[in-house]
Coordinates of C-alpha atoms and ligand atoms in Angstrom, one line a residue:
Chain A
M237 CA 26.3 122.3 200.3
A238 CA 23.2 121.2 202.1
I239 CA 20.4 123.5 203.2
F240 CA 19.8 123.0 207.0
V241 CA 16.5 123.4 208.7
Y242 CA 15.5 123.3 212.3
A243 CA 12.5 121.0 212.8
E244 CA 11.0 122.1 216.1
N245 CA 9.2 119.6 218.2
I246 CA 7.2 119.9 221.4
N247 CA 7.8 117.0 223.7
G248 CA 9.2 115.0 220.8
I249 CA 6.2 115.7 218.5
Y250 CA 6.9 117.8 215.4
K251 CA 5.1 121.1 215.1
K252 CA 3.2 122.1 212.0
A253 CA 5.7 125.0 211.9
A254 CA 8.5 122.4 211.5
F255 CA 6.8 120.9 208.4
E256 CA 6.4 124.5 207.0
A257 CA 10.1 125.2 207.6
V258 CA 11.1 121.9 205.9
S259 CA 8.8 122.8 202.9
Y260 CA 10.5 126.2 202.7
A261 CA 14.0 124.7 202.9
K262 CA 13.0 122.3 200.2
A263 CA 12.0 125.2 197.9
I264 CA 15.5 126.8 198.5
A265 CA 17.2 123.4 197.9
D266 CA 15.3 123.0 194.6
Q267 CA 16.3 126.5 193.5
A268 CA 19.9 125.7 194.5
G269 CA 20.1 122.2 193.2
D270 CA 20.8 120.9 196.7
T271 CA 19.4 118.8 199.5
V272 CA 17.8 119.5 202.8
T273 CA 19.1 118.3 206.2
A274 CA 16.8 118.7 209.1
I275 CA 18.0 119.1 212.6
T276 CA 15.9 118.2 215.5
V277 CA 16.4 117.8 219.3
N278 CA 15.3 114.7 221.2
P279 CA 12.4 113.8 218.9
T280 CA 10.1 110.8 219.4
D281 CA 8.3 111.3 216.1
S282 CA 9.5 109.4 213.1
S283 CA 11.8 111.0 210.6
D284 CA 9.4 109.8 207.9
L285 CA 7.3 112.9 208.7
L286 CA 10.2 115.1 207.6
Y287 CA 11.1 113.1 204.5
K288 CA 7.5 113.7 203.4
Y289 CA 8.2 117.5 203.1
G290 CA 11.6 117.1 201.4
A291 CA 14.3 116.5 204.1
T292 CA 16.8 114.0 202.7
N293 CA 18.8 113.8 205.9
V294 CA 17.6 114.0 209.4
I295 CA 20.0 114.7 212.2
K296 CA 18.6 113.7 215.6
I297 CA 20.4 115.4 218.4
K298 CA 20.3 113.4 221.6
D299 CA 21.2 115.3 224.6
D300 CA 19.7 115.0 228.1
G301 CA 21.1 118.5 228.8
L302 CA 18.6 119.8 226.2
K303 CA 15.5 118.2 227.9
N304 CA 14.5 121.7 228.9
F305 CA 14.7 124.6 226.5
S306 CA 17.5 127.1 226.7
A307 CA 18.0 129.5 223.8
K308 CA 21.8 129.5 224.4
A309 CA 22.2 125.8 224.8
Y310 CA 20.0 125.0 221.8
A311 CA 21.9 127.5 219.6
Q312 CA 25.1 125.9 220.6
A313 CA 23.8 122.4 219.8
V314 CA 22.5 123.5 216.4
N315 CA 25.7 125.3 215.7
E316 CA 27.6 122.0 216.2
V317 CA 25.7 120.1 213.6
A318 CA 24.7 122.7 211.0
N319 CA 27.5 123.3 208.7
G320 CA 25.8 124.7 205.6
N321 CA 25.5 128.3 204.6
T322 CA 21.7 128.4 204.6
L323 CA 19.7 127.7 207.7
V324 CA 15.9 127.8 207.9
F325 CA 14.0 128.2 211.2
P326 CA 10.2 128.5 211.8
H327 CA 9.3 131.9 213.4
T328 CA 8.1 130.2 216.6
T329 CA 9.0 131.6 220.0
D330 CA 11.7 129.0 220.6
A331 CA 13.2 129.1 217.2
S332 CA 13.2 132.8 217.0
S333 CA 15.1 132.9 220.2
I334 CA 17.7 130.5 219.0
A335 CA 18.2 132.0 215.5
P336 CA 19.7 135.4 216.6
M337 CA 22.2 133.7 218.9
L338 CA 23.2 131.3 216.1
A339 CA 23.5 134.2 213.6
I340 CA 26.2 135.7 215.9
M341 CA 28.0 132.4 216.4
K342 CA 28.2 131.8 212.7
D343 CA 28.6 135.4 211.6
F344 CA 25.6 135.1 209.2
S345 CA 22.9 137.4 208.1
L346 CA 19.6 136.8 209.9
I347 CA 16.3 137.6 208.1
T348 CA 13.2 137.0 210.2
N349 CA 9.5 136.8 209.4
V350 CA 10.0 135.7 205.8
L351 CA 6.9 135.2 203.8
E352 CA 7.8 133.7 200.5
A353 CA 10.5 131.6 198.8
P354 CA 13.6 133.7 198.1
E355 CA 13.7 136.1 195.2
S356 CA 17.3 135.3 194.6
L357 CA 19.9 133.1 196.2
S358 CA 23.1 135.0 195.6
P359 CA 22.8 137.5 197.0
F360 CA 20.1 136.0 199.2
Q361 CA 17.0 138.2 198.9
V362 CA 13.5 137.6 200.3
K363 CA 10.2 139.3 201.1
R364 CA 9.5 139.7 204.8
R365 CA 6.8 141.0 207.0
A366 CA 7.5 144.5 208.4
F367 CA 5.8 147.4 210.1
S368 CA 3.6 144.9 212.0
G369 CA 1.9 143.8 208.9
K370 CA 1.4 147.3 207.5
G371 CA 4.1 146.8 204.9
F372 CA 6.6 144.4 203.4
M373 CA 10.4 144.6 203.1
H374 CA 12.6 143.0 200.5
A375 CA 15.7 142.1 202.5
K376 CA 19.1 141.3 201.2
A377 CA 21.7 139.3 203.1
D378 CA 25.2 140.7 203.1
A379 CA 27.1 137.9 204.9
A380 CA 28.5 134.7 203.4
G381 CA 25.7 132.7 205.1
V382 CA 22.1 133.4 205.9
I383 CA 19.6 132.3 208.5
V384 CA 15.9 132.9 207.9
T385 CA 12.9 132.4 210.1
V386 CA 9.7 131.6 208.3
S387 CA 6.5 133.4 209.4
Q388 CA 4.0 130.8 210.5
N389 CA 1.1 130.0 208.1
A390 CA 2.6 132.2 205.4
Y391 CA 4.5 129.8 203.1
G392 CA 2.4 126.9 204.0
V393 CA 3.1 123.1 204.3
K394 CA 3.9 121.5 200.9
E395 CA 4.3 117.8 200.5
N396 CA 7.4 116.9 198.5
A397 CA 8.3 113.3 199.5
V398 CA 12.0 112.2 199.2
S399 CA 13.7 109.1 200.4
G400 CA 15.7 110.0 203.4
S401 CA 18.0 108.7 206.1
E402 CA 18.6 109.6 209.6
E403 CA 21.7 110.0 211.8
V404 CA 21.8 110.2 215.6
K405 CA 24.2 112.7 217.1
E406 CA 24.9 112.4 220.8
L407 CA 25.9 115.7 222.3
S408 CA 26.4 117.0 225.8
V409 CA 26.0 120.7 225.7
A410 CA 26.5 122.6 229.0
N411 CA 23.3 124.1 230.1
E412 CA 24.0 125.8 233.4
D413 CA 22.7 129.4 233.1
T414 CA 19.0 128.6 233.1
K415 CA 16.9 126.0 234.8
V416 CA 13.2 125.3 234.2
V417 CA 11.3 125.6 237.4
S418 CA 7.8 124.7 236.0
H419 CA 6.1 124.2 232.7
E420 CA 2.4 124.7 232.1
Q421 CA 1.0 123.5 228.8
S422 CA -2.7 123.9 228.3
S423 CA -3.6 120.5 226.8
G424 CA -5.7 120.1 223.7
K425 CA -5.8 123.8 222.9
L426 CA -5.0 124.7 219.3
D427 CA -2.0 127.0 218.9
L428 CA -3.1 130.4 217.7
K429 CA -0.3 131.0 215.3
E430 CA -0.6 127.6 213.7
A431 CA -4.4 127.6 213.4
E432 CA -5.9 127.7 210.0
I433 CA -9.1 129.2 211.3
V434 CA -9.3 131.7 214.1
V435 CA -12.5 133.0 215.8
S436 CA -11.8 136.2 217.5
A437 CA -13.9 138.6 219.6
G438 CA -13.7 142.0 221.1
R439 CA -15.3 144.3 223.6
G440 CA -18.6 143.9 221.8
M441 CA -19.0 140.6 223.6
K442 CA -19.7 142.7 226.8
G443 CA -18.1 140.3 229.2
P444 CA -16.1 137.0 229.6
E445 CA -19.3 135.1 230.5
N446 CA -20.4 135.5 226.8
W447 CA -17.4 133.7 225.3
G448 CA -19.2 130.3 225.3
M449 CA -20.7 131.0 221.9
I450 CA -17.2 132.0 220.5
E451 CA -15.7 128.8 221.8
D452 CA -18.6 126.7 220.5
L453 CA -18.1 128.1 217.0
A454 CA -14.3 127.7 217.3
E455 CA -14.6 124.1 218.4
L456 CA -17.0 123.3 215.5
L457 CA -14.6 124.8 213.0
G458 CA -11.4 123.3 214.6
A459 CA -10.3 126.8 215.2
A460 CA -8.3 128.7 217.8
T461 CA -9.8 131.6 219.7
A462 CA -8.3 135.1 219.8
C463 CA -9.3 138.6 221.1
S464 CA -8.6 142.3 220.8
K465 CA -6.2 144.1 223.1
P466 CA -8.7 145.7 225.5
V467 CA -10.3 142.3 226.1
S468 CA -7.1 140.9 227.4
D469 CA -6.2 144.1 229.2
I470 CA -9.4 143.9 231.3
G471 CA -8.7 140.2 231.9
W472 CA -11.7 138.7 230.1
R473 CA -9.2 136.5 228.1
P474 CA -5.6 135.5 228.6
H475 CA -2.8 137.7 227.1
S476 CA -1.7 134.9 224.9
E477 CA -4.9 135.4 222.8
H478 CA -4.3 139.1 222.1
V479 CA -3.7 139.6 218.4
G480 CA -2.6 142.8 216.7
Q481 CA 0.3 145.2 216.5
T482 CA 1.4 144.7 220.1
G483 CA 0.1 141.1 220.4
K484 CA 0.4 138.2 218.0
A485 CA 0.5 138.5 214.3
I486 CA -1.4 135.8 212.6
S487 CA -2.2 134.7 209.1
P488 CA -5.0 132.0 209.2
N489 CA -7.0 131.0 206.1
L490 CA -10.1 132.3 207.8
Y491 CA -10.4 135.0 210.5
I492 CA -13.8 135.6 212.0
A493 CA -13.9 138.9 214.0
V494 CA -16.9 139.3 216.3
G495 CA -17.6 142.6 218.0
I496 CA -14.2 144.1 217.1
S497 CA -14.1 147.6 215.7
G498 CA -11.1 147.1 213.5
A499 CA -8.7 149.7 214.9
I500 CA -5.5 150.1 212.9
Q501 CA -3.5 148.4 215.6
H502 CA -5.8 145.4 215.6
L503 CA -5.8 145.1 211.8
A504 CA -2.0 145.2 211.7
G505 CA -1.9 141.8 213.3
V506 CA -4.6 140.1 211.3
N507 CA -4.7 141.7 207.9
S508 CA -2.7 139.0 206.3
S509 CA -5.4 136.5 207.0
K510 CA -6.6 135.1 203.7
T511 CA -10.3 135.5 204.3
I512 CA -11.8 137.9 206.9
V513 CA -15.4 137.8 208.1
V514 CA -16.6 140.6 210.3
V515 CA -19.7 140.6 212.5
N516 CA -20.5 144.0 214.0
S517 CA -23.7 145.8 215.1
D518 CA -22.3 149.1 213.8
A519 CA -22.5 149.3 210.0
E520 CA -19.9 152.1 210.2
A521 CA -17.3 149.9 212.0
P522 CA -14.0 150.4 210.2
F523 CA -13.3 146.7 210.1
F524 CA -15.8 146.3 207.3
K525 CA -13.4 148.1 205.0
S526 CA -10.8 145.4 205.5
A527 CA -13.1 142.4 205.4
D528 CA -14.1 140.0 202.6
Y529 CA -17.5 139.2 204.1
G530 CA -19.5 141.4 206.5
V531 CA -22.7 141.0 208.5
V532 CA -24.2 143.9 210.3
G533 CA -26.1 142.8 213.4
D534 CA -26.1 141.6 217.0
A535 CA -23.4 139.0 217.6
F536 CA -25.5 137.5 220.4
K537 CA -28.1 136.5 217.8
I538 CA -25.8 135.9 214.8
I539 CA -23.1 133.7 216.2
P540 CA -25.3 131.0 217.7
E541 CA -27.3 130.9 214.5
L542 CA -24.2 130.8 212.3
T543 CA -22.9 127.9 214.4
Q544 CA -26.1 126.0 213.8
K545 CA -26.0 126.6 210.1
I546 CA -22.3 125.5 209.8
K547 CA -23.2 122.4 211.9
A548 CA -25.9 121.6 209.4
L549 CA -23.5 122.0 206.5
K550 CA -20.9 119.7 208.2
G551 CA -23.7 117.2 208.7
Chain B
M243 CA 21.8 146.4 240.8
K244 CA 22.3 148.1 237.4
I245 CA 19.7 147.6 234.7
L246 CA 20.1 148.6 231.1
V247 CA 16.8 149.1 229.2
C248 CA 17.1 149.2 225.4
I249 CA 14.4 151.3 223.8
S250 CA 13.7 151.9 220.1
S251 CA 11.8 154.9 218.8
V252 CA 9.0 153.7 216.4
P253 CA 6.1 155.2 214.5
D254 CA 3.1 155.8 216.7
T255 CA 0.8 152.8 216.5
T256 CA -1.9 154.7 214.7
S257 CA 0.5 155.7 211.9
K258 CA -0.3 154.8 208.3
I259 CA 2.8 153.3 206.8
N260 CA 4.0 154.8 203.6
F261 CA 7.1 154.3 201.5
T262 CA 9.1 156.8 199.4
A263 CA 8.1 157.1 195.8
D264 CA 11.0 154.9 194.6
K265 CA 10.0 152.4 197.4
S266 CA 13.5 152.3 198.7
A267 CA 12.7 153.5 202.3
F268 CA 10.1 154.1 204.9
D269 CA 8.6 157.6 204.5
K270 CA 9.0 159.4 207.8
T271 CA 7.0 162.5 206.7
G272 CA 4.4 163.4 209.4
I273 CA 5.3 160.5 211.7
Q274 CA 4.9 160.8 215.4
W275 CA 7.5 158.8 217.3
V276 CA 6.9 156.8 220.5
I277 CA 8.8 154.3 222.7
N278 CA 8.3 150.9 221.1
P279 CA 5.2 149.6 223.1
L280 CA 6.9 146.3 223.9
D281 CA 9.9 148.2 225.3
E282 CA 7.6 150.1 227.6
F283 CA 6.7 146.9 229.4
A284 CA 10.5 146.3 230.0
L285 CA 11.0 149.9 231.1
T286 CA 8.2 149.8 233.6
K287 CA 9.5 146.5 235.0
A288 CA 12.9 148.1 235.5
I289 CA 11.3 151.1 237.3
K290 CA 9.5 148.7 239.6
L291 CA 12.8 147.0 240.4
Q292 CA 14.3 150.5 241.0
E293 CA 11.6 151.1 243.5
S294 CA 11.6 147.7 245.2
Q295 CA 15.4 146.9 245.0
G296 CA 17.1 150.2 244.6
A297 CA 18.2 149.3 241.1
T298 CA 19.6 152.0 238.8
V299 CA 18.0 152.2 235.4
T300 CA 19.9 153.4 232.3
V301 CA 18.0 153.6 229.0
L302 CA 19.8 153.1 225.8
N303 CA 18.8 154.0 222.3
V304 CA 20.6 153.6 219.1
G305 CA 19.4 156.4 217.0
E306 CA 20.0 159.9 215.6
A307 CA 19.1 163.1 217.5
I308 CA 15.4 162.9 216.5
T309 CA 14.9 160.1 219.0
E310 CA 15.8 162.4 222.0
P311 CA 12.1 163.3 222.8
V312 CA 11.5 159.5 223.2
I313 CA 14.6 159.1 225.4
R314 CA 13.4 162.1 227.5
K315 CA 10.0 160.4 227.9
A316 CA 11.8 157.3 229.2
L317 CA 13.7 159.5 231.7
A318 CA 10.4 161.1 232.7
I319 CA 8.9 157.6 233.3
G320 CA 11.7 157.2 235.8
A321 CA 15.0 156.0 234.3
N322 CA 18.1 157.4 236.1
D323 CA 20.1 158.3 233.0
A324 CA 20.4 157.6 229.3
V325 CA 22.8 156.8 226.6
R326 CA 22.2 157.5 222.9
I327 CA 24.4 156.0 220.2
N328 CA 24.4 158.6 217.5
T329 CA 23.7 156.6 214.3
E330 CA 20.8 155.7 212.1
P331 CA 20.0 152.1 213.0
K332 CA 20.4 150.1 209.9
D333 CA 19.8 146.4 210.9
S334 CA 19.5 144.3 214.0
Y335 CA 23.1 143.2 213.9
S336 CA 24.5 146.8 214.0
V337 CA 22.1 147.8 216.7
A338 CA 23.0 144.7 218.8
K339 CA 26.7 145.4 218.4
E340 CA 26.2 149.0 219.8
I341 CA 24.1 147.7 222.7
A342 CA 26.6 145.0 223.6
N343 CA 29.4 147.6 223.6
V344 CA 27.5 149.8 226.1
A345 CA 26.5 146.7 228.2
Q346 CA 30.1 145.5 228.3
T347 CA 31.6 148.7 229.5
G348 CA 28.8 149.5 231.9
G349 CA 28.8 146.2 233.8
Y350 CA 25.0 145.8 233.9
D351 CA 23.4 143.0 235.9
M352 CA 20.5 142.7 233.5
I353 CA 19.6 143.9 230.1
L354 CA 15.9 144.4 229.4
C355 CA 14.5 144.8 225.9
G356 CA 11.1 144.5 224.2
K357 CA 10.9 141.2 222.2
E358 CA 10.6 143.1 218.9
S359 CA 10.2 146.6 217.5
I360 CA 6.9 147.2 215.9
D361 CA 8.6 148.9 212.9
Y362 CA 11.0 146.4 211.3
N363 CA 9.8 143.5 213.4
G364 CA 13.3 142.0 213.5
G365 CA 12.9 140.4 216.9
S366 CA 16.6 139.7 216.6
A367 CA 18.6 142.3 218.6
P368 CA 18.0 140.9 222.1
G369 CA 19.2 137.4 221.3
M370 CA 22.2 138.8 219.4
V371 CA 23.2 141.0 222.3
A372 CA 23.0 138.0 224.6
Q373 CA 25.3 136.0 222.4
L374 CA 27.7 138.9 221.9
L375 CA 28.0 139.1 225.6
G376 CA 28.0 135.4 226.2
Q377 CA 25.0 135.8 228.5
P378 CA 21.8 133.7 228.9
F379 CA 18.8 134.9 227.0
V380 CA 15.1 134.7 227.9
N381 CA 12.7 135.7 225.1
A382 CA 8.9 136.5 225.2
C383 CA 9.1 137.2 228.9
V384 CA 5.7 137.7 230.6
G385 CA 6.8 137.8 234.3
L386 CA 10.0 138.6 236.1
E387 CA 11.3 138.6 239.6
V388 CA 14.9 139.2 240.8
N389 CA 16.4 137.4 243.8
G390 CA 20.0 138.4 244.3
A391 CA 22.2 137.0 241.6
E392 CA 19.3 135.2 240.0
A393 CA 16.1 136.1 238.2
T394 CA 12.9 134.1 237.9
A395 CA 11.4 134.7 234.5
V396 CA 8.1 133.4 233.0
R397 CA 8.3 133.0 229.3
E398 CA 5.4 132.5 226.9
I399 CA 5.6 129.3 225.0
E400 CA 3.1 128.0 222.4
G401 CA 0.1 127.0 224.3
G402 CA 1.4 127.7 227.7
K403 CA 4.0 129.2 230.0
E404 CA 7.3 128.2 231.4
T405 CA 9.0 129.5 234.6
I406 CA 12.7 129.5 234.6
S407 CA 15.5 130.6 236.9
V408 CA 18.3 132.4 235.1
K409 CA 21.7 133.4 236.4
L410 CA 22.5 137.1 236.1
P411 CA 23.8 138.9 234.1
A412 CA 21.3 138.0 231.5
V413 CA 19.4 139.5 228.6
I414 CA 15.6 139.4 228.9
A415 CA 13.2 140.4 226.2
G416 CA 9.7 141.3 227.4
Q417 CA 6.3 141.8 226.1
K418 CA 2.8 142.5 227.4
G419 CA 2.3 140.7 230.7
M420 CA 5.8 141.5 232.0
V421 CA 3.8 144.2 233.8
D422 CA 0.1 144.8 233.6
E423 CA -1.1 147.3 231.0
K424 CA -2.7 149.3 233.8
D425 CA 0.7 149.6 235.6
L426 CA 2.4 151.3 232.6
I427 CA 3.7 154.7 233.8
I428 CA 2.4 157.9 232.3
P429 CA 4.9 160.6 233.0
N430 CA 3.7 163.3 235.4
M431 CA 4.8 166.9 235.5
R432 CA 7.4 166.3 238.1
G433 CA 8.9 163.4 236.0
I434 CA 8.9 165.5 232.9
M435 CA 10.7 168.4 234.7
S436 CA 13.3 166.2 236.3
A437 CA 13.9 164.4 233.0
R438 CA 15.3 167.6 231.6
S439 CA 18.2 167.6 234.0
K440 CA 19.0 163.9 233.9
P441 CA 22.2 162.9 232.2
L442 CA 21.9 161.9 228.5
Q443 CA 25.2 160.8 227.2
V444 CA 25.7 160.8 223.4
L445 CA 28.3 158.4 222.0
E446 CA 29.4 157.8 218.4
A447 CA 28.8 154.4 216.8
S448 CA 31.7 151.9 217.0
S449 CA 31.2 150.4 213.5
S450 CA 29.0 150.7 210.5
E451 CA 28.9 147.0 209.5
V452 CA 25.5 145.7 208.5
K453 CA 24.5 142.2 207.6
V454 CA 21.0 142.8 206.2
E455 CA 19.8 145.6 203.8
G456 CA 16.3 146.7 203.1
V457 CA 16.4 146.8 199.3
S458 CA 12.8 147.9 198.7
Y459 CA 9.4 148.1 200.4
D460 CA 5.8 147.4 199.5
S461 CA 2.5 148.5 200.9
V462 CA -0.1 145.9 201.7
P463 CA -2.4 145.3 198.7
Q464 CA -6.0 146.5 199.1
R465 CA -8.6 143.8 199.6
A466 CA -11.4 143.5 197.1
A467 CA -14.6 145.3 198.3
V468 CA -16.4 143.6 201.2
K469 CA -19.4 141.5 200.4
M470 CA -22.2 142.3 202.8
V471 CA -24.6 139.6 203.8
S472 CA -27.9 140.3 205.5
A473 CA -28.1 139.1 209.1
D474 CA -31.4 137.4 208.1
N475 CA -29.6 135.3 205.4
L476 CA -26.8 133.5 207.2
D477 CA -27.3 130.6 204.8
E478 CA -25.7 132.8 202.2
L479 CA -22.7 133.5 204.4
V480 CA -22.2 129.8 204.9
R481 CA -22.5 129.2 201.2
L482 CA -20.0 131.9 200.4
L483 CA -17.5 130.6 202.9
H484 CA -18.0 127.0 201.7
E485 CA -18.2 127.5 197.9
E486 CA -16.5 130.8 197.1
A487 CA -13.8 131.3 199.7
K488 CA -13.5 127.5 200.3
V489 CA -12.5 128.0 203.9
I490 CA -15.0 125.8 205.7
Ligands
LIG124 C1 -0.1 151.4 221.8 C2 -1.3 150.7 221.4 C3 -1.2 149.4 220.9 C4 -2.4 148.7 220.6 N1 -2.3 147.4 220.1 C5 -3.4 146.7 219.8 C6 -3.3 145.4 219.4 O1 -2.2 144.8 219.3 N2 -4.5 144.7 219.2 C7 -5.7 145.3 219.3 O2 -6.7 144.6 219.1 N3 -5.8 146.6 219.7 C8 -4.7 147.3 220.0 N4 -4.8 148.6 220.4 C9 -6.1 149.1 220.8 C10 -6.9 149.5 219.6 O3 -6.6 150.9 219.3 C11 -8.4 149.4 219.9 O4 -8.7 150.1 221.1 C12 -8.9 148.0 220.1 O5 -8.5 147.2 219.0 C13 -10.4 148.0 220.2 O6 -10.9 146.7 220.6 P1 -12.4 146.3 220.3 O7 -12.6 146.4 218.9 O8 -12.6 144.9 220.9 O9 -13.3 147.3 221.2 P2 -14.1 148.6 220.8 O10 -13.3 149.6 220.1 O11 -14.8 148.9 222.0 O12 -15.2 148.0 219.7 C14 -16.1 147.1 220.1 C15 -16.9 146.8 218.8 O13 -17.9 145.9 219.1 C16 -19.1 146.3 218.4 N5 -20.3 145.7 219.1 C17 -20.8 146.1 220.3 N6 -21.8 145.3 220.7 C18 -22.0 144.4 219.7 C19 -22.9 143.3 219.5 N7 -23.8 143.0 220.4 N8 -22.7 142.6 218.4 C20 -21.8 142.9 217.5 N9 -20.9 143.9 217.6 C21 -21.0 144.6 218.7 C22 -19.1 147.8 218.4 O14 -19.9 148.3 217.3 C23 -17.6 148.0 218.2 O15 -17.2 148.1 216.8 C24 -3.6 149.3 220.7 C25 -3.7 150.6 221.2 C26 -2.6 151.3 221.5 C27 -2.7 152.7 222.0

């Protein structure tokens, strides 16, 4: 029985989260002595990109009715082609909207936010994120089949090339309940949940006009930008950049926190970052207790200087 | 219009999370309970629709009697009445089943939820409810207007936003942005007093079937002690990030 994985694409281009999900599915397949079948909707990217991470089969769903996203219609489409008992999704907004609907359709267990390869396959048991990053849960699936969503940037992308083949499935799923009115995609901006480096700033920046130095550092590092909750509440930065317990949970390789105090709600969303650097003028800021590297000082002096020094390193 | 708002009762956001000595469960000792913050956005949106469109708002919680203060708070914020399904919530599936049952018998035009609970972070119940009811589902909603038998919802997508029109009845899972933080309603004395006399119906659970079990729990491992670098020696920070942490 094949392991199925949902390879999410945006406008036909695979997301990094798709490669992560395929890598994860491959780990399950290797444990089970099985193969991976990837499902993707209206892709333009080549299937070679999915073979590279271990997908032996790629099913390309072609359906004009799925040009626009609808959780219900996508769940229906995936349900039509996925006939294994193990299904892997990335924990992106779209995929984590489809997965619960599919779990009901198939009467499977759904385990979201998984972090590591399964601890056992039968019964299926896996470690997942819980309590907004303040704890972990080892979850066991009771149903005959299981769907998991893989937390972004947790398991990672692992190359594992296989030779694969693709199959095109023409579907025409009814998609009448929802209609996309408009779609705004800010071009060229790195996705916060996928970013390997995140430069984040808090109320210590004093005002939105001072974010230039944060953006400069982020651009130099190929990083995404983020912020603390009050910063987005006041409207200095968009809601989509708010990280923490009530915002986004992220796990980049490097998290640079500038002028953020390190309140427990903020830490909840960022403490699974692999390396944390804290810059704060207050030596008593709680964030230093949860950091790997700390600098006490004025961000307005430190950040431009740090940017210069990293520029020099990068040559 | 009838709106059902699903709320979960979660540890206050400042709570330290501890597990029982045998690690088999979350340790509830000393925990203060609050309305799941993401549900508060949905609840406030519903109250706004109550004011602007004369909607009635029912709050629903699947939980044992200890959640009643949280339900009363939702009533004090302005919900018309409440339903509690008297059972300990065990997994997203069992919660979704109970919600769908109430929704089905109540004939609601819209079911509003928070997109996930900040305790178990399942993020699954809203989508499951939608599928159990055969209704459309909009997740990660950051804006919502209702126009007759249709709603216009703005949902967050990676790197942007999408505006969609959705036929009602529908299930909509909200988050911050659905209403502004400053518009969240803090109950006043009048609200608190009137909440005491609002109807709170307690129903027994319809089934006990679960599909996922929490076998054990772990705390987050402590990070090694922080290495402090002098603000006058940023070369050292760059060196550490490059050579030791190997992240730049
Ligand atoms: C229900 C609820 C949910 C919440 N959820 C979240 C969440 O998801 N995410 C989140 O972030 N917060 C959340 N919070 C808020 C959280 O409690 C804190 O208020 C918030 O994280 C503080 O943000 P901050 O560190 O930017 O601001 P502050 O607490 O004001 O700290 C600013 C920091 O900047 C430093 N600073 C000032 N000037 C400089 C300078 N020139 N150079 C360097 N440093 C400087 C100060 O020393 C201080 O440490 C939540 C709160 C509640 C009640």
